Amino acid sequence: MIMRSSRLLVSLAVSFVVGASGVFAQSCPGDCDGDSQVSIAELIRGVRIALRQLELSECPVFDTNADGRVAVGELVAAVRAALEVCIADTPTPTSTPTPTATPLPPQCGDGVVQFPEECDDGNVDGGDGCSDACALEPGGDVCAGIPASNTEDYRAVLVADGLASPSHVSGPPLDPNRIFVLEQGGTVWVVVRTSTGYERLAEPFLNLVDRVAFSGGVFDERGLLSIAFHPDYENNRWFFVNYNCRAVACPPGVAAGATVVSRFLRSRDDPNRAEPDSERVLLAIDQPFSNHNGGQLAFGPDGMMYIGMGDGGGGGDPRETAQRDDILLGKLLRVDVDVADAPYWRVPSNNPNPIEGELGLIWAKGLRNPWRFSFDRATGDLFIADVGQQTFEEIDFQPADSRGGENYGWDIFEADSCFEPDPAPDCPEPPERDAFVFPIHQYGRSLGASVTGGFVYRGCVLRSLDGTYLFSDFVRQGIRTLDVVNGAVTRVGEISSSIELPDGLDIRSVSSFGEDARGEIYIVDRQGEVFLLAPR
């Protein structure tokens, strides 16, 4: 993480200076604001410039040799200036113009987060969840220093545009200043928070276009469908993607269009680049048709990775995959991915049927096309949005204490209505019906035709939405809400009319939602934009 890298480099530079002899060069390197002293905040700024996370214009006096960059030696000179007395080169202060630079942010420890701080708990003590450099630490309060709002009036802040069929957005743990946006065709982009807003970096984080099957058509459900960051991503650099492979890139023995779940590594030296040759394929699952791929990856509060698999498509589940126990289609899978070497996964011992092999990964069944599922950060409850066939869209619920084994009914049922009882003549009635888990919410075709699942809001800023599940429908515009208590819906709502949009833009086709490290919610419009939901 940037702030941790800054702290490390500053510490190294201090060690070098303390152990060195001689007097530092008297040129006030690192004195960004021209006050004849160099603060810790200024040193961190210099390190961020050296790491190419800030422009040199943020503090040009670090570049003492005027070569357009900041080297370790120049950082060392700045540390010397901080440890001793910064004296101007020339005897008369008027002979050398005062360097100009943008104002420094408030000192870490003032209790208010301002970029590039990740947290600010009002002190500079490390080990309490917010480090002495205002960087998030494991187990810390991600909301420390973030002002909250009680408003029920919202705005959609544009954070990225010009995207080609964006399909997903996610943020890694402990890094609230960076999100990753997927294009369905196979590209992963980094969007960074800046002092003035958001910026999509010019170079992609990962380019899988040559491996991903996607035609570019609006009805093509294949492509690069999700990304998930390991809970220890900051240290192990592992992240996972779910995509459909094109023929030339599929693993041996796997047909074109198959679902591929792979692990990659982030670059060791650049947090904004992945190592494209680091791919390790965990699973490759054949898809009989091009639709109903599912595609969601997400880590649960138990540290396991969950994979949503559609029924394989074709309309009406012609191969009856969702109810079969000998195939992974139409299932929710639960996988232990803390395995460094091939096959890079194992079956969790507490799965419902932890047999050896891929079938031991099945956690729940009876799904048609789970298009986005998510865990409530506060309770651990699981929400699954399952796209319907011809009559209903549904939201399914799994409590945090579930031991798995749920059957959500498809294709015997569509939502809570009988769909295809074959081979039985009729759908089950109680008590046999009690073996199925029915939706906590469903709606018919007058309200939409393709549900897009979202998240229970647990972010720092929007108190009025705390505990509210947000979702949408790809076909019908609108941001909808559910209040859920003990697995039962207590209120159904919509907040679209309360969201102020940027001039000239709308949110027409919500293909996904996303969360950053703080739990703030992002809305992905397949037209090419990503928005942050914020207070007005």
Coordinates of C-alpha atoms in Angstrom, one line a residue:
M1 CA 0.0 0.0 0.0
I2 CA 1.2 3.5 -0.8
M3 CA 1.3 4.9 2.7
R4 CA 3.1 1.8 4.1
S5 CA 5.6 2.1 1.2
S6 CA 6.1 5.7 2.1
R7 CA 6.7 4.9 5.8
L8 CA 9.2 2.2 4.9
L9 CA 11.2 4.4 2.5
V10 CA 11.2 7.3 5.0
S11 CA 12.5 4.9 7.7
L12 CA 15.2 3.6 5.5
A13 CA 16.3 7.1 4.5
V14 CA 16.4 8.1 8.2
S15 CA 18.5 5.1 9.0
F16 CA 20.9 5.9 6.2
V17 CA 21.3 9.5 7.3
V18 CA 21.8 8.7 11.0
G19 CA 24.5 6.3 10.1
A20 CA 26.2 8.6 7.7
S21 CA 28.9 11.2 8.4
G22 CA 29.1 14.7 7.1
V23 CA 26.8 17.7 6.8
F24 CA 23.8 17.6 4.5
A25 CA 23.7 19.7 1.4
Q26 CA 22.2 23.1 2.3
S27 CA 19.6 23.4 -0.3
C28 CA 16.4 22.8 1.7
P29 CA 15.4 19.7 -0.3
G30 CA 11.8 18.7 0.6
D31 CA 10.8 22.1 2.0
C32 CA 7.6 22.1 -0.1
D33 CA 6.0 25.2 1.5
G34 CA 9.2 27.2 1.9
D35 CA 9.0 27.6 5.7
S36 CA 12.7 26.5 6.2
Q37 CA 11.8 23.2 7.8
V38 CA 10.9 19.8 6.4
S39 CA 8.0 17.9 8.1
I40 CA 7.1 14.3 8.1
A41 CA 4.1 15.1 5.8
E42 CA 6.6 16.6 3.3
L43 CA 8.8 13.6 3.5
I44 CA 5.9 11.3 2.8
R45 CA 4.9 13.5 -0.1
G46 CA 8.5 13.1 -1.5
V47 CA 8.3 9.3 -1.2
R48 CA 4.9 9.3 -3.0
I49 CA 6.5 11.4 -5.8
A50 CA 9.4 8.9 -6.0
L51 CA 6.9 6.0 -6.2
R52 CA 5.2 7.9 -9.1
Q53 CA 1.9 8.2 -7.1
L54 CA 2.1 12.0 -7.1
E55 CA 3.3 14.4 -9.8
L56 CA 6.6 16.2 -9.3
S57 CA 4.7 19.5 -9.4
E58 CA 3.4 18.6 -6.0
C59 CA 6.8 19.5 -4.5
P60 CA 9.5 20.2 -7.2
V61 CA 12.2 21.1 -4.6
F62 CA 12.7 17.3 -4.0
D63 CA 14.3 17.1 -7.5
T64 CA 17.6 18.7 -6.6
N65 CA 19.4 17.7 -9.7
A66 CA 16.5 18.7 -12.0
D67 CA 16.3 15.3 -13.8
G68 CA 12.5 15.2 -13.6
R69 CA 12.3 12.5 -10.9
V70 CA 13.0 11.9 -7.2
A71 CA 15.7 9.4 -6.4
V72 CA 16.7 7.7 -3.1
G73 CA 19.6 10.1 -2.7
E74 CA 17.3 13.1 -3.0
L75 CA 15.0 11.6 -0.3
V76 CA 18.1 11.1 1.9
A77 CA 19.0 14.7 1.5
A78 CA 15.4 15.7 2.5
V79 CA 15.6 13.5 5.6
R80 CA 18.9 15.2 6.6
A81 CA 17.2 18.6 6.2
A82 CA 14.4 17.3 8.5
L83 CA 16.8 16.1 11.1
E84 CA 19.0 19.2 11.2
V85 CA 18.5 22.9 10.3
C86 CA 17.4 23.7 6.8
I87 CA 19.5 26.6 5.5
A88 CA 19.2 28.3 2.2
D89 CA 22.0 27.9 -0.3
T90 CA 22.6 31.6 -0.7
P91 CA 23.3 34.2 2.1
T92 CA 20.4 36.4 1.2
P93 CA 16.9 35.0 1.3
T94 CA 15.8 37.4 -1.3
S95 CA 18.2 36.1 -3.9
T96 CA 16.5 32.8 -4.2
P97 CA 12.7 32.7 -4.9
T98 CA 10.6 30.8 -2.4
P99 CA 9.6 27.4 -4.0
T100 CA 5.9 27.2 -4.8
A101 CA 3.9 24.0 -4.1
T102 CA 0.4 23.0 -3.4
P103 CA -0.6 23.4 0.3
L104 CA 0.1 20.4 2.5
P105 CA -2.8 18.4 4.0
P106 CA -3.5 18.7 7.7
Q107 CA -1.1 16.8 9.9
C108 CA -1.8 13.1 10.4
G109 CA -3.5 12.8 13.8
D110 CA -5.9 15.7 13.6
G111 CA -8.9 13.3 13.4
V112 CA -10.1 14.1 9.9
V113 CA -9.1 12.1 6.8
Q114 CA -7.9 14.1 3.9
F115 CA -6.2 12.7 0.9
P116 CA -3.8 10.8 0.8
E117 CA -4.6 9.6 4.4
E118 CA -6.4 6.3 4.6
C119 CA -7.6 6.9 8.2
D120 CA -7.2 9.4 11.0
D121 CA -8.1 8.4 14.5
G122 CA -6.9 11.5 16.2
N123 CA -3.5 10.2 17.2
V124 CA -0.3 9.0 15.7
D125 CA 0.0 5.8 17.6
G126 CA 0.4 2.7 15.4
G127 CA -1.0 -0.7 16.3
D128 CA -4.5 0.6 17.0
G129 CA -5.9 0.0 13.5
C130 CA -4.7 3.3 12.1
S131 CA -0.9 3.6 11.8
D132 CA 1.3 6.5 12.8
A133 CA 1.3 7.5 9.1
C134 CA -2.5 7.4 9.0
A135 CA -2.5 4.1 7.0
L136 CA -5.2 1.5 7.7
E137 CA -4.0 -1.6 9.6
P138 CA -5.7 -5.0 9.8
G139 CA -8.7 -5.0 12.1
G140 CA -8.8 -1.2 12.2
D141 CA -11.8 1.1 11.9
V142 CA -12.1 1.9 8.2
C143 CA -14.3 4.9 9.1
A144 CA -11.8 6.5 11.4
G145 CA -11.8 10.2 10.5
I146 CA -14.5 10.0 7.8
P147 CA -17.3 12.6 8.3
A148 CA -20.7 11.0 8.1
S149 CA -24.0 12.5 6.8
N150 CA -27.6 11.9 7.9
T151 CA -29.0 13.2 4.6
E152 CA -31.5 11.2 2.6
D153 CA -30.6 13.2 -0.5
Y154 CA -27.8 11.6 -2.6
R155 CA -25.7 12.3 -5.6
A156 CA -24.0 10.1 -8.1
V157 CA -20.4 11.1 -8.4
L158 CA -18.8 10.1 -11.7
V159 CA -15.6 8.3 -11.0
A160 CA -14.9 6.7 -14.4
D161 CA -16.3 7.0 -17.9
G162 CA -15.5 6.0 -21.5
L163 CA -15.5 2.3 -20.5
A164 CA -16.5 -0.4 -22.9
S165 CA -19.2 -2.6 -21.4
P166 CA -18.1 -2.3 -17.7
S167 CA -19.1 -5.5 -15.8
H168 CA -17.8 -5.2 -12.2
V169 CA -16.0 -3.0 -9.7
S170 CA -14.3 -3.9 -6.5
G171 CA -11.7 -2.5 -4.0
P172 CA -9.0 -4.4 -2.2
P173 CA -8.9 -4.6 1.6
L174 CA -7.1 -1.8 3.5
D175 CA -6.8 0.4 0.3
P176 CA -9.6 2.9 0.2
N177 CA -7.9 5.1 -2.3
R178 CA -8.1 2.6 -5.2
I179 CA -10.8 0.7 -7.0
F180 CA -10.6 -1.7 -9.9
V181 CA -13.1 -1.6 -12.8
L182 CA -13.6 -4.5 -15.2
E183 CA -14.6 -4.3 -18.9
Q184 CA -16.4 -7.3 -20.1
G185 CA -14.0 -7.7 -23.0
G186 CA -11.1 -8.5 -20.7
T187 CA -9.5 -5.3 -19.3
V188 CA -9.1 -4.4 -15.6
W189 CA -8.6 -0.6 -15.0
V190 CA -7.4 1.1 -11.8
V191 CA -9.2 4.2 -10.6
V192 CA -7.4 6.1 -8.0
R193 CA -8.7 8.7 -5.6
T194 CA -6.8 12.1 -5.9
S195 CA -6.8 15.3 -4.0
T196 CA -9.5 16.6 -6.4
G197 CA -11.5 13.6 -7.3
Y198 CA -10.9 10.4 -9.2
E199 CA -8.6 9.4 -12.1
R200 CA -8.6 6.3 -14.3
L201 CA -4.9 5.5 -14.9
A202 CA -3.7 5.4 -18.5
E203 CA -2.4 1.9 -18.4
P204 CA -4.6 -1.1 -17.4
F205 CA -3.9 -3.1 -14.3
L206 CA -4.5 -6.4 -16.3
N207 CA -5.3 -7.0 -20.0
L208 CA -6.9 -10.4 -20.7
V209 CA -8.5 -9.5 -24.0
D210 CA -6.6 -12.3 -25.8
R211 CA -7.9 -14.9 -23.3
V212 CA -11.5 -13.7 -22.9
A213 CA -14.5 -14.8 -25.0
F214 CA -16.8 -11.8 -25.7
S215 CA -18.4 -10.6 -28.9
G216 CA -19.2 -7.1 -27.7
G217 CA -22.9 -7.6 -28.2
V218 CA -25.3 -6.3 -25.6
F219 CA -26.8 -9.7 -25.2
D220 CA -23.5 -11.6 -24.8
E221 CA -23.4 -12.8 -21.2
R222 CA -19.8 -14.1 -21.5
G223 CA -16.6 -12.2 -20.8
L224 CA -14.6 -11.0 -17.8
L225 CA -17.2 -11.1 -15.1
S226 CA -15.7 -10.4 -11.7
I227 CA -12.6 -9.8 -9.6
A228 CA -12.0 -10.7 -5.9
F229 CA -9.1 -9.7 -3.7
H230 CA -7.7 -12.1 -1.2
P231 CA -8.3 -10.9 2.4
D232 CA -4.5 -10.8 2.8
Y233 CA -4.0 -9.1 -0.6
E234 CA -1.7 -6.5 0.8
N235 CA 0.9 -9.1 1.7
N236 CA 0.4 -12.1 -0.6
R237 CA -0.7 -10.0 -3.7
W238 CA -3.3 -12.6 -4.7
F239 CA -6.4 -11.7 -6.6
F240 CA -8.8 -13.9 -8.5
V241 CA -10.9 -13.4 -11.7
N242 CA -13.8 -15.2 -13.4
Y243 CA -14.0 -15.2 -17.2
N244 CA -15.1 -17.2 -20.2
C245 CA -12.2 -18.4 -22.2
R246 CA -11.8 -18.0 -25.9
A247 CA -10.8 -21.2 -27.8
V248 CA -7.1 -20.3 -28.2
A249 CA -6.7 -19.6 -24.4
C250 CA -8.8 -22.3 -22.8
P251 CA -7.0 -24.8 -20.6
P252 CA -6.3 -28.2 -22.3
G253 CA -9.4 -30.3 -22.7
V254 CA -11.8 -27.5 -22.0
A255 CA -14.2 -26.1 -24.7
A256 CA -14.4 -22.5 -25.8
G257 CA -16.6 -20.4 -23.6
A258 CA -15.9 -22.4 -20.4
T259 CA -15.9 -20.6 -17.1
V260 CA -12.3 -20.1 -15.9
V261 CA -11.5 -19.1 -12.3
S262 CA -7.8 -18.0 -12.0
R263 CA -5.4 -16.5 -9.5
F264 CA -3.0 -13.7 -10.4
L265 CA -0.3 -11.7 -8.7
R266 CA -0.1 -8.0 -8.3
S267 CA 3.3 -6.6 -9.2
R268 CA 5.7 -6.5 -6.3
D269 CA 6.9 -3.0 -7.3
D270 CA 3.8 -1.3 -8.7
P271 CA 0.4 -1.5 -7.0
N272 CA -1.2 -0.4 -10.2
R273 CA 0.0 -3.3 -12.3
A274 CA -0.6 -7.1 -12.3
E275 CA 1.7 -9.7 -13.5
P276 CA -0.1 -11.1 -16.5
D277 CA 2.1 -14.2 -16.7
S278 CA 1.3 -15.2 -13.1
E279 CA -2.1 -16.8 -14.0
R280 CA -2.8 -20.1 -12.1
V281 CA -6.1 -21.8 -13.2
L282 CA -8.1 -23.1 -10.2
L283 CA -11.2 -24.3 -12.0
A284 CA -12.3 -24.6 -15.6
I285 CA -16.0 -25.5 -16.0
D286 CA -17.6 -26.3 -19.3
Q287 CA -20.6 -24.2 -20.4
P288 CA -23.1 -25.9 -22.8
F289 CA -24.5 -22.5 -23.9
S290 CA -23.3 -18.9 -24.0
N291 CA -25.7 -17.6 -21.4
H292 CA -26.3 -18.1 -17.7
N293 CA -22.7 -18.1 -16.6
G294 CA -23.1 -16.6 -13.2
G295 CA -19.6 -15.3 -12.8
Q296 CA -19.4 -13.7 -9.4
L297 CA -16.5 -14.3 -7.0
A298 CA -16.5 -13.0 -3.4
F299 CA -14.8 -13.8 -0.2
G300 CA -17.0 -14.5 2.8
P301 CA -16.4 -13.5 6.4
D302 CA -15.1 -17.1 6.9
G303 CA -12.2 -16.3 4.5
M304 CA -13.5 -18.8 1.9
M305 CA -14.1 -17.8 -1.7
Y306 CA -17.6 -18.2 -3.1
I307 CA -18.3 -18.7 -6.8
G308 CA -21.7 -18.2 -8.4
M309 CA -22.5 -20.6 -11.3
G310 CA -25.5 -20.3 -13.6
D311 CA -27.4 -23.3 -14.9
G312 CA -25.5 -23.3 -18.2
G313 CA -28.2 -21.5 -20.2
G314 CA -30.4 -22.6 -23.0
G315 CA -33.7 -21.5 -21.4
G316 CA -35.6 -23.5 -18.9
D317 CA -32.5 -25.4 -17.8
P318 CA -32.9 -28.1 -20.5
R319 CA -30.1 -30.3 -18.9
E320 CA -31.7 -30.0 -15.4
T321 CA -28.3 -28.9 -14.1
A322 CA -29.5 -26.8 -11.2
Q323 CA -31.0 -29.7 -9.3
R324 CA -28.3 -32.3 -10.2
D325 CA -25.6 -33.1 -7.7
D326 CA -23.1 -34.4 -10.3
I327 CA -22.4 -31.1 -12.0
L328 CA -21.3 -27.6 -10.8
L329 CA -23.7 -25.6 -12.9
G330 CA -26.6 -24.0 -11.1
K331 CA -24.7 -23.9 -7.8
L332 CA -23.0 -21.7 -5.3
L333 CA -19.5 -23.1 -4.7
R334 CA -17.4 -22.6 -1.5
V335 CA -13.6 -22.9 -2.0
D336 CA -10.6 -22.8 0.3
V337 CA -8.0 -20.9 -1.9
D338 CA -5.2 -20.7 0.7
V339 CA -3.2 -23.2 -1.3
A340 CA 0.0 -22.0 -2.9
D341 CA 0.6 -24.9 -5.2
A342 CA -1.4 -26.8 -7.8
P343 CA -4.3 -27.3 -7.9
Y344 CA -4.4 -24.0 -5.9
W345 CA -7.6 -24.9 -3.9
R346 CA -9.0 -27.5 -1.5
V347 CA -12.5 -28.5 -0.4
P348 CA -13.3 -26.9 3.0
S349 CA -13.8 -29.7 5.6
N350 CA -17.1 -28.1 6.7
N351 CA -18.8 -28.0 3.3
P352 CA -22.1 -29.9 3.2
N353 CA -20.6 -32.8 1.3
P354 CA -16.8 -32.5 1.6
I355 CA -15.9 -35.3 -0.8
E356 CA -12.7 -35.2 -2.8
G357 CA -12.8 -33.4 -6.1
E358 CA -14.8 -30.5 -7.5
L359 CA -18.2 -31.8 -6.4
G360 CA -17.1 -31.3 -2.8
L361 CA -17.1 -27.6 -3.5
I362 CA -21.0 -27.4 -3.8
W363 CA -22.4 -25.2 -1.1
A364 CA -25.9 -24.6 -2.3
K365 CA -27.9 -25.5 -5.4
G366 CA -31.1 -24.6 -7.4
L367 CA -29.8 -21.3 -8.9
R368 CA -30.6 -20.2 -12.5
N369 CA -28.2 -17.3 -13.0
P370 CA -27.0 -15.6 -9.8
W371 CA -26.1 -12.2 -11.1
R372 CA -24.3 -10.7 -8.1
F373 CA -24.3 -11.9 -4.6
S374 CA -22.8 -10.3 -1.5
F375 CA -22.2 -10.6 2.2
D376 CA -23.4 -8.1 4.7
R377 CA -20.2 -6.8 6.3
A378 CA -21.9 -6.4 9.7
T379 CA -23.9 -9.6 10.0
G380 CA -22.3 -12.0 7.5
D381 CA -25.7 -12.7 5.9
L382 CA -25.6 -13.6 2.2
F383 CA -27.9 -12.0 -0.4
I384 CA -28.2 -13.6 -3.8
A385 CA -29.9 -12.0 -6.8
D386 CA -31.1 -14.7 -9.2
V387 CA -32.3 -13.8 -12.6
G388 CA -35.6 -15.3 -13.5
Q389 CA -36.9 -17.2 -16.6
Q390 CA -40.1 -15.6 -17.8
T391 CA -42.2 -14.5 -14.8
F392 CA -40.2 -13.5 -11.7
E393 CA -36.9 -12.0 -10.5
E394 CA -35.8 -12.9 -7.0
I395 CA -33.6 -12.1 -4.1
D396 CA -32.5 -15.1 -2.0
F397 CA -31.1 -14.9 1.6
Q398 CA -28.8 -17.1 3.5
P399 CA -28.1 -16.4 7.2
A400 CA -24.6 -16.1 8.5
D401 CA -24.9 -19.2 10.6
S402 CA -25.8 -21.4 7.5
R403 CA -24.0 -24.7 7.2
G404 CA -24.8 -24.8 3.5
G405 CA -26.9 -27.3 1.6
E406 CA -29.7 -24.9 0.6
N407 CA -31.8 -25.6 -2.4
Y408 CA -33.2 -22.4 -3.9
G409 CA -35.7 -24.3 -6.1
W410 CA -34.8 -23.7 -9.8
D411 CA -36.0 -25.2 -12.1
I412 CA -38.8 -27.0 -10.1
F413 CA -39.7 -23.5 -9.0
E414 CA -39.3 -20.0 -10.4
A415 CA -39.2 -17.8 -7.3
D416 CA -42.0 -19.4 -5.2
S417 CA -44.1 -20.5 -8.2
C418 CA -44.2 -23.9 -9.8
F419 CA -42.2 -24.0 -13.0
E420 CA -41.2 -27.5 -14.1
P421 CA -41.8 -30.3 -11.7
D422 CA -40.6 -33.0 -14.2
P423 CA -40.3 -35.9 -13.7
A424 CA -43.0 -35.5 -11.0
P425 CA -46.5 -34.4 -12.3
D426 CA -46.8 -31.6 -9.8
C427 CA -44.6 -29.3 -7.7
P428 CA -44.0 -30.4 -4.1
E429 CA -46.5 -29.3 -1.4
P430 CA -45.8 -29.1 2.3
P431 CA -44.0 -30.8 3.9
E432 CA -41.9 -31.7 0.9
R433 CA -42.0 -28.1 -0.2
D434 CA -40.2 -27.1 3.1
A435 CA -37.0 -28.7 1.7
F436 CA -36.7 -25.6 -0.6
V437 CA -35.6 -22.1 0.3
F438 CA -37.8 -19.4 -1.3
P439 CA -36.9 -15.8 -2.0
I440 CA -37.3 -13.1 0.6
H441 CA -38.3 -10.8 -2.3
Q442 CA -39.5 -11.3 -5.8
Y443 CA -41.1 -9.1 -8.5
G444 CA -42.8 -9.7 -11.8
R445 CA -42.3 -8.5 -15.3
S446 CA -44.1 -5.2 -14.8
L447 CA -41.2 -4.1 -12.6
G448 CA -38.3 -5.5 -14.6
A449 CA -36.8 -8.5 -16.3
S450 CA -33.2 -9.0 -15.1
V451 CA -32.3 -8.4 -11.5
T452 CA -28.8 -7.0 -10.6
G453 CA -27.8 -7.7 -7.1
G454 CA -26.0 -5.2 -4.9
F455 CA -24.9 -4.8 -1.3
V456 CA -26.1 -4.1 2.2
Y457 CA -24.7 -0.6 2.8
R458 CA -22.2 -0.6 5.6
G459 CA -20.1 2.4 4.5
C460 CA -18.9 5.3 6.5
V461 CA -20.7 8.3 5.0
L462 CA -24.5 7.6 4.4
R463 CA -26.0 6.9 7.8
S464 CA -29.5 7.0 6.4
L465 CA -28.8 3.8 4.3
D466 CA -27.0 1.8 7.0
G467 CA -28.3 -1.8 6.9
T468 CA -30.2 -1.2 3.7
Y469 CA -29.8 -3.7 0.8
L470 CA -29.4 -1.9 -2.6
F471 CA -30.1 -3.6 -5.9
S472 CA -31.4 -2.8 -9.4
D473 CA -32.8 -4.3 -12.6
F474 CA -30.8 -4.3 -15.8
V475 CA -33.8 -3.7 -18.0
R476 CA -35.7 -1.2 -15.9
Q477 CA -34.0 1.9 -14.5
G478 CA -33.8 2.5 -10.8
I479 CA -31.9 1.9 -7.6
R480 CA -34.1 -0.2 -5.3
T481 CA -33.8 -1.0 -1.6
L482 CA -34.8 -3.7 0.9
D483 CA -34.8 -3.5 4.7
V484 CA -34.3 -7.0 6.0
V485 CA -34.7 -8.1 9.7
N486 CA -33.9 -11.7 10.6
G487 CA -34.2 -12.8 7.1
A488 CA -37.6 -11.2 6.4
V489 CA -38.2 -8.0 4.3
T490 CA -39.7 -5.2 6.4
R491 CA -39.7 -2.5 3.7
V492 CA -39.3 -2.3 -0.1
G493 CA -38.3 1.1 -1.5
E494 CA -36.5 3.0 -4.2
I495 CA -34.1 5.9 -3.9
S496 CA -33.7 6.9 -7.6
S497 CA -35.6 10.1 -7.2
S498 CA -33.3 11.1 -4.4
I499 CA -30.1 10.7 -6.5
E500 CA -28.8 13.8 -8.2
L501 CA -27.0 12.9 -11.5
P502 CA -24.2 14.7 -13.2
D503 CA -25.4 17.0 -16.0
G504 CA -26.1 15.1 -19.2
L505 CA -25.8 11.7 -17.7
D506 CA -28.2 9.0 -16.5
I507 CA -28.0 5.6 -15.0
R508 CA -29.8 3.4 -17.5
S509 CA -28.6 -0.2 -17.4
V510 CA -27.0 -1.2 -14.0
S511 CA -24.8 -4.2 -14.7
S512 CA -23.2 -4.3 -11.3
F513 CA -22.6 -2.7 -7.9
G514 CA -19.3 -2.6 -6.1
E515 CA -17.8 -1.8 -2.7
D516 CA -14.5 -0.2 -1.8
A517 CA -12.4 -0.8 1.3
R518 CA -14.6 1.4 3.4
G519 CA -17.9 -0.2 2.2
E520 CA -18.9 2.8 0.0
I521 CA -21.2 1.8 -2.9
Y522 CA -20.4 2.1 -6.6
I523 CA -22.9 1.8 -9.4
V524 CA -21.8 0.3 -12.8
D525 CA -23.8 1.5 -15.8
R526 CA -23.1 -0.7 -18.9
Q527 CA -23.3 2.4 -21.0
G528 CA -19.7 3.1 -19.8
E529 CA -19.8 4.9 -16.5
V530 CA -19.1 4.1 -12.8
F531 CA -20.6 6.3 -10.1
L532 CA -20.0 6.6 -6.4
L533 CA -23.1 7.0 -4.3
A534 CA -22.5 10.0 -2.0
P535 CA -24.4 12.6 0.1
R536 CA -25.7 15.6 -1.8

